[in-house]
Amino acid sequence: MAQTKHRIFNDYRDLFWSLIPLVLIAVVLAGAASQCTVATNGPTQGQIPFFDASAALRSDAKSMPFPIRQPALPEGWVSNSGSRENISIAGGGPVSTVGYITPQGTYMRYSQSNATEEALSRHVLGSRYPTGTKDIAGQKWVVYTEPTEESAWIADLGAVRILITGAGNEAAFTTLAQAVTAAQPLAK
């Protein structure tokens, strides 16, 4: 009969020694499946997904009931995402959104909608409230800030409201705000 300890005599060392083979097996399997790498110099920038913002915005311009703008952004801004959705609350409407990676590597996006400012802000920003305004190239932008959330700016351009949000600094917000404001609506 093998000599075994009663369970009451097991402690953390027994647990430690029994986990070592399991950890080694997991590392070997992950290495064999090429699912882990060691990078001594830290993380590296991955491939930015391609999104054809121009084609998406032209399509939105034909199907949306409000003017769609395509901003001419400086070199280094790369479109990487987009969406089209409908706000199903009072004062809502369709929303066209395009996201960009800035030259600094931060994500910025802008949404266009004929929804009211309140409906658009509630849909995208949740319960945040306006905290001030900015004047960018003669256009008033209502600023929404909260300490633990990304900032957002909303402008009323008549038939359309533009919402800008993202992880960029104020220069990125200003660049996108100027480009959107200067852009002429695309042809229907």
mmCIF file of N, CA and C in Angstrom, residues 117-184:
data_model
loop_
_atom_site.group_PDB
_atom_site.id
_atom_site.type_symbol
_atom_site.label_atom_id
_atom_site.label_comp_id
_atom_site.label_asym_id
_atom_site.label_seq_id
_atom_site.Cartn_x
_atom_site.Cartn_y
_atom_site.Cartn_z
ATOM 1 N N GLU A 117 -29.314 66.912 -31.421
ATOM 2 C CA GLU A 117 -28.077 66.813 -30.651
ATOM 3 C C GLU A 117 -28.275 65.939 -29.417
ATOM 4 N N GLU A 118 -29.403 66.122 -28.742
ATOM 5 C CA GLU A 118 -29.676 65.339 -27.532
ATOM 6 C C GLU A 118 -29.790 63.850 -27.842
ATOM 7 N N ALA A 119 -30.529 63.491 -28.881
ATOM 8 C CA ALA A 119 -30.692 62.080 -29.238
ATOM 9 C C ALA A 119 -29.359 61.460 -29.653
ATOM 10 N N LEU A 120 -28.584 62.199 -30.446
ATOM 11 C CA LEU A 120 -27.283 61.698 -30.895
ATOM 12 C C LEU A 120 -26.330 61.523 -29.712
ATOM 13 N N SER A 121 -26.298 62.505 -28.814
ATOM 14 C CA SER A 121 -25.393 62.397 -27.671
ATOM 15 C C SER A 121 -25.809 61.263 -26.741
ATOM 16 N N ARG A 122 -27.097 61.073 -26.516
ATOM 17 C CA ARG A 122 -27.552 59.979 -25.653
ATOM 18 C C ARG A 122 -27.234 58.624 -26.279
ATOM 19 N N HIS A 123 -27.386 58.533 -27.598
ATOM 20 C CA HIS A 123 -27.126 57.266 -28.289
ATOM 21 C C HIS A 123 -25.644 56.896 -28.248
ATOM 22 N N VAL A 124 -24.770 57.849 -28.507
ATOM 23 C CA VAL A 124 -23.339 57.564 -28.591
ATOM 24 C C VAL A 124 -22.635 57.728 -27.250
ATOM 25 N N LEU A 125 -23.011 58.745 -26.479
ATOM 26 C CA LEU A 125 -22.264 59.096 -25.268
ATOM 27 C C LEU A 125 -22.920 58.637 -23.972
ATOM 28 N N GLY A 126 -24.132 58.162 -24.047
ATOM 29 C CA GLY A 126 -24.810 57.725 -22.823
ATOM 30 C C GLY A 126 -25.276 58.910 -22.003
ATOM 31 N N SER A 127 -24.908 58.941 -20.739
ATOM 32 C CA SER A 127 -25.445 59.954 -19.822
ATOM 33 C C SER A 127 -24.556 61.182 -19.660
ATOM 34 N N ARG A 128 -23.582 61.367 -20.544
ATOM 35 C CA ARG A 128 -22.718 62.553 -20.422
ATOM 36 C C ARG A 128 -23.481 63.820 -20.771
ATOM 37 N N TYR A 129 -23.053 64.920 -20.149
ATOM 38 C CA TYR A 129 -23.691 66.212 -20.376
ATOM 39 C C TYR A 129 -22.673 67.207 -20.908
ATOM 40 N N PRO A 130 -23.134 68.263 -21.602
ATOM 41 C CA PRO A 130 -22.207 69.271 -22.119
ATOM 42 C C PRO A 130 -21.466 69.973 -20.982
ATOM 43 N N THR A 131 -20.182 70.256 -21.227
ATOM 44 C CA THR A 131 -19.374 70.940 -20.216
ATOM 45 C C THR A 131 -18.795 72.253 -20.738
ATOM 46 N N GLY A 132 -19.055 72.593 -21.985
ATOM 47 C CA GLY A 132 -18.534 73.836 -22.536
ATOM 48 C C GLY A 132 -18.692 73.852 -24.050
ATOM 49 N N THR A 133 -18.063 74.846 -24.668
ATOM 50 C CA THR A 133 -18.088 74.961 -26.129
ATOM 51 C C THR A 133 -16.705 75.335 -26.639
ATOM 52 N N LYS A 134 -16.482 75.069 -27.910
ATOM 53 C CA LYS A 134 -15.255 75.468 -28.617
ATOM 54 C C LYS A 134 -15.683 76.124 -29.917
ATOM 55 N N ASP A 135 -14.946 77.147 -30.312
ATOM 56 C CA ASP A 135 -15.174 77.767 -31.612
ATOM 57 C C ASP A 135 -14.016 77.365 -32.514
ATOM 58 N N ILE A 136 -14.319 76.559 -33.525
ATOM 59 C CA ILE A 136 -13.302 76.087 -34.462
ATOM 60 C C ILE A 136 -13.675 76.599 -35.849
ATOM 61 N N ALA A 137 -12.857 77.486 -36.377
ATOM 62 C CA ALA A 137 -13.056 78.056 -37.714
ATOM 63 C C ALA A 137 -14.463 78.625 -37.882
ATOM 64 N N GLY A 138 -14.966 79.309 -36.848
ATOM 65 C CA GLY A 138 -16.271 79.944 -36.917
ATOM 66 C C GLY A 138 -17.443 79.021 -36.641
ATOM 67 N N GLN A 139 -17.192 77.766 -36.353
ATOM 68 C CA GLN A 139 -18.258 76.811 -36.047
ATOM 69 C C GLN A 139 -18.245 76.498 -34.545
ATOM 70 N N LYS A 140 -19.425 76.581 -33.934
ATOM 71 C CA LYS A 140 -19.544 76.273 -32.497
ATOM 72 C C LYS A 140 -19.662 74.765 -32.310
ATOM 73 N N TRP A 141 -18.801 74.210 -31.449
ATOM 74 C CA TRP A 141 -18.819 72.798 -31.089
ATOM 75 C C TRP A 141 -19.146 72.696 -29.601
ATOM 76 N N VAL A 142 -20.141 71.908 -29.251
ATOM 77 C CA VAL A 142 -20.495 71.663 -27.856
ATOM 78 C C VAL A 142 -19.605 70.523 -27.362
ATOM 79 N N VAL A 143 -18.918 70.759 -26.252
ATOM 80 C CA VAL A 143 -17.942 69.803 -25.723
ATOM 81 C C VAL A 143 -18.563 68.987 -24.592
ATOM 82 N N TYR A 144 -18.379 67.688 -24.672
ATOM 83 C CA TYR A 144 -18.823 66.754 -23.632
ATOM 84 C C TYR A 144 -17.561 66.107 -23.053
ATOM 85 N N THR A 145 -17.318 66.322 -21.772
ATOM 86 C CA THR A 145 -16.161 65.691 -21.137
ATOM 87 C C THR A 145 -16.577 65.042 -19.828
ATOM 88 N N GLU A 146 -15.856 64.021 -19.485
ATOM 89 C CA GLU A 146 -16.035 63.324 -18.219
ATOM 90 C C GLU A 146 -14.673 62.719 -17.887
ATOM 91 N N PRO A 147 -14.254 62.780 -16.627
ATOM 92 C CA PRO A 147 -12.899 62.360 -16.281
ATOM 93 C C PRO A 147 -12.495 60.957 -16.743
ATOM 94 N N THR A 148 -13.403 60.007 -16.713
ATOM 95 C CA THR A 148 -13.032 58.633 -17.056
ATOM 96 C C THR A 148 -13.449 58.220 -18.461
ATOM 97 N N GLU A 149 -13.936 59.142 -19.266
ATOM 98 C CA GLU A 149 -14.427 58.826 -20.609
ATOM 99 C C GLU A 149 -13.718 59.673 -21.659
ATOM 100 N N GLU A 150 -13.820 59.224 -22.916
ATOM 101 C CA GLU A 150 -13.288 60.016 -24.014
ATOM 102 C C GLU A 150 -14.105 61.293 -24.166
ATOM 103 N N SER A 151 -13.449 62.355 -24.583
ATOM 104 C CA SER A 151 -14.156 63.603 -24.861
ATOM 105 C C SER A 151 -14.964 63.452 -26.140
ATOM 106 N N ALA A 152 -15.930 64.331 -26.316
ATOM 107 C CA ALA A 152 -16.728 64.349 -27.537
ATOM 108 C C ALA A 152 -17.109 65.784 -27.850
ATOM 109 N N TRP A 153 -17.178 66.087 -29.141
ATOM 110 C CA TRP A 153 -17.606 67.403 -29.605
ATOM 111 C C TRP A 153 -18.774 67.189 -30.558
ATOM 112 N N ILE A 154 -19.800 68.049 -30.452
ATOM 113 C CA ILE A 154 -20.937 67.977 -31.363
ATOM 114 C C ILE A 154 -21.189 69.359 -31.954
ATOM 115 N N ALA A 155 -21.397 69.386 -33.281
ATOM 116 C CA ALA A 155 -21.721 70.633 -33.980
ATOM 117 C C ALA A 155 -23.027 70.455 -34.747
ATOM 118 N N ASP A 156 -23.797 71.523 -34.804
ATOM 119 C CA ASP A 156 -25.035 71.542 -35.571
ATOM 120 C C ASP A 156 -24.749 72.301 -36.861
ATOM 121 N N LEU A 157 -24.762 71.588 -37.987
ATOM 122 C CA LEU A 157 -24.490 72.212 -39.282
ATOM 123 C C LEU A 157 -25.776 72.386 -40.093
ATOM 124 N N GLY A 158 -26.872 72.629 -39.409
ATOM 125 C CA GLY A 158 -28.151 72.843 -40.088
ATOM 126 C C GLY A 158 -28.917 71.544 -40.240
ATOM 127 N N ALA A 159 -28.796 70.916 -41.400
ATOM 128 C CA ALA A 159 -29.544 69.682 -41.673
ATOM 129 C C ALA A 159 -28.863 68.449 -41.078
ATOM 130 N N VAL A 160 -27.686 68.617 -40.501
ATOM 131 C CA VAL A 160 -26.928 67.477 -39.984
ATOM 132 C C VAL A 160 -26.184 67.860 -38.706
ATOM 133 N N ARG A 161 -26.099 66.905 -37.787
ATOM 134 C CA ARG A 161 -25.270 67.066 -36.592
ATOM 135 C C ARG A 161 -24.048 66.177 -36.758
ATOM 136 N N ILE A 162 -22.886 66.712 -36.363
ATOM 137 C CA ILE A 162 -21.614 65.972 -36.433
ATOM 138 C C ILE A 162 -21.145 65.743 -35.011
ATOM 139 N N LEU A 163 -20.808 64.498 -34.690
ATOM 140 C CA LEU A 163 -20.264 64.155 -33.379
ATOM 141 C C LEU A 163 -18.861 63.595 -33.589
ATOM 142 N N ILE A 164 -17.882 64.174 -32.896
ATOM 143 C CA ILE A 164 -16.494 63.695 -32.942
ATOM 144 C C ILE A 164 -16.146 63.159 -31.560
ATOM 145 N N THR A 165 -15.554 61.987 -31.527
ATOM 146 C CA THR A 165 -15.083 61.420 -30.271
ATOM 147 C C THR A 165 -13.848 60.578 -30.550
ATOM 148 N N GLY A 166 -13.123 60.263 -29.503
ATOM 149 C CA GLY A 166 -11.935 59.433 -29.665
ATOM 150 C C GLY A 166 -10.913 59.676 -28.585
ATOM 151 N N ALA A 167 -9.788 59.006 -28.741
ATOM 152 C CA ALA A 167 -8.716 59.062 -27.742
ATOM 153 C C ALA A 167 -7.668 60.112 -28.069
ATOM 154 N N GLY A 168 -7.869 60.867 -29.122
ATOM 155 C CA GLY A 168 -6.880 61.861 -29.535
ATOM 156 C C GLY A 168 -6.818 63.059 -28.607
ATOM 157 N N ASN A 169 -5.766 63.846 -28.796
ATOM 158 C CA ASN A 169 -5.612 65.077 -28.015
ATOM 159 C C ASN A 169 -6.436 66.192 -28.663
ATOM 160 N N GLU A 170 -6.363 67.388 -28.091
ATOM 161 C CA GLU A 170 -7.165 68.497 -28.611
ATOM 162 C C GLU A 170 -6.786 68.846 -30.049
ATOM 163 N N ALA A 171 -5.517 68.680 -30.406
ATOM 164 C CA ALA A 171 -5.091 68.951 -31.786
ATOM 165 C C ALA A 171 -5.779 67.998 -32.762
ATOM 166 N N ALA A 172 -5.942 66.738 -32.393
ATOM 167 C CA ALA A 172 -6.624 65.775 -33.258
ATOM 168 C C ALA A 172 -8.104 66.142 -33.409
ATOM 169 N N PHE A 173 -8.738 66.525 -32.301
ATOM 170 C CA PHE A 173 -10.139 66.960 -32.362
ATOM 171 C C PHE A 173 -10.266 68.185 -33.268
ATOM 172 N N THR A 174 -9.364 69.146 -33.092
ATOM 173 C CA THR A 174 -9.415 70.376 -33.888
ATOM 174 C C THR A 174 -9.208 70.076 -35.365
ATOM 175 N N THR A 175 -8.245 69.220 -35.691
ATOM 176 C CA THR A 175 -7.982 68.857 -37.088
ATOM 177 C C THR A 175 -9.216 68.236 -37.725
ATOM 178 N N LEU A 176 -9.825 67.284 -37.031
ATOM 179 C CA LEU A 176 -11.013 66.620 -37.579
ATOM 180 C C LEU A 176 -12.192 67.592 -37.663
ATOM 181 N N ALA A 177 -12.366 68.435 -36.655
ATOM 182 C CA ALA A 177 -13.458 69.413 -36.664
ATOM 183 C C ALA A 177 -13.303 70.385 -37.831
ATOM 184 N N GLN A 178 -12.093 70.888 -38.061
ATOM 185 C CA GLN A 178 -11.859 71.810 -39.177
ATOM 186 C C GLN A 178 -12.122 71.124 -40.515
ATOM 187 N N ALA A 179 -11.671 69.885 -40.658
ATOM 188 C CA ALA A 179 -11.840 69.167 -41.923
ATOM 189 C C ALA A 179 -13.310 68.884 -42.211
ATOM 190 N N VAL A 180 -14.056 68.483 -41.196
ATOM 191 C CA VAL A 180 -15.476 68.183 -41.396
ATOM 192 C C VAL A 180 -16.250 69.458 -41.711
ATOM 193 N N THR A 181 -15.952 70.532 -40.994
ATOM 194 C CA THR A 181 -16.645 71.796 -41.214
ATOM 195 C C THR A 181 -16.359 72.340 -42.612
ATOM 196 N N ALA A 182 -15.128 72.200 -43.091
ATOM 197 C CA ALA A 182 -14.747 72.723 -44.400
ATOM 198 C C ALA A 182 -15.271 71.864 -45.552
ATOM 199 N N ALA A 183 -15.595 70.582 -45.290
ATOM 200 C CA ALA A 183 -16.024 69.668 -46.350
ATOM 201 C C ALA A 183 -17.411 70.039 -46.869
ATOM 202 N N GLN A 184 -17.552 69.988 -48.166
ATOM 203 C CA GLN A 184 -18.855 70.209 -48.782
ATOM 204 C C GLN A 184 -19.621 68.901 -48.824
#
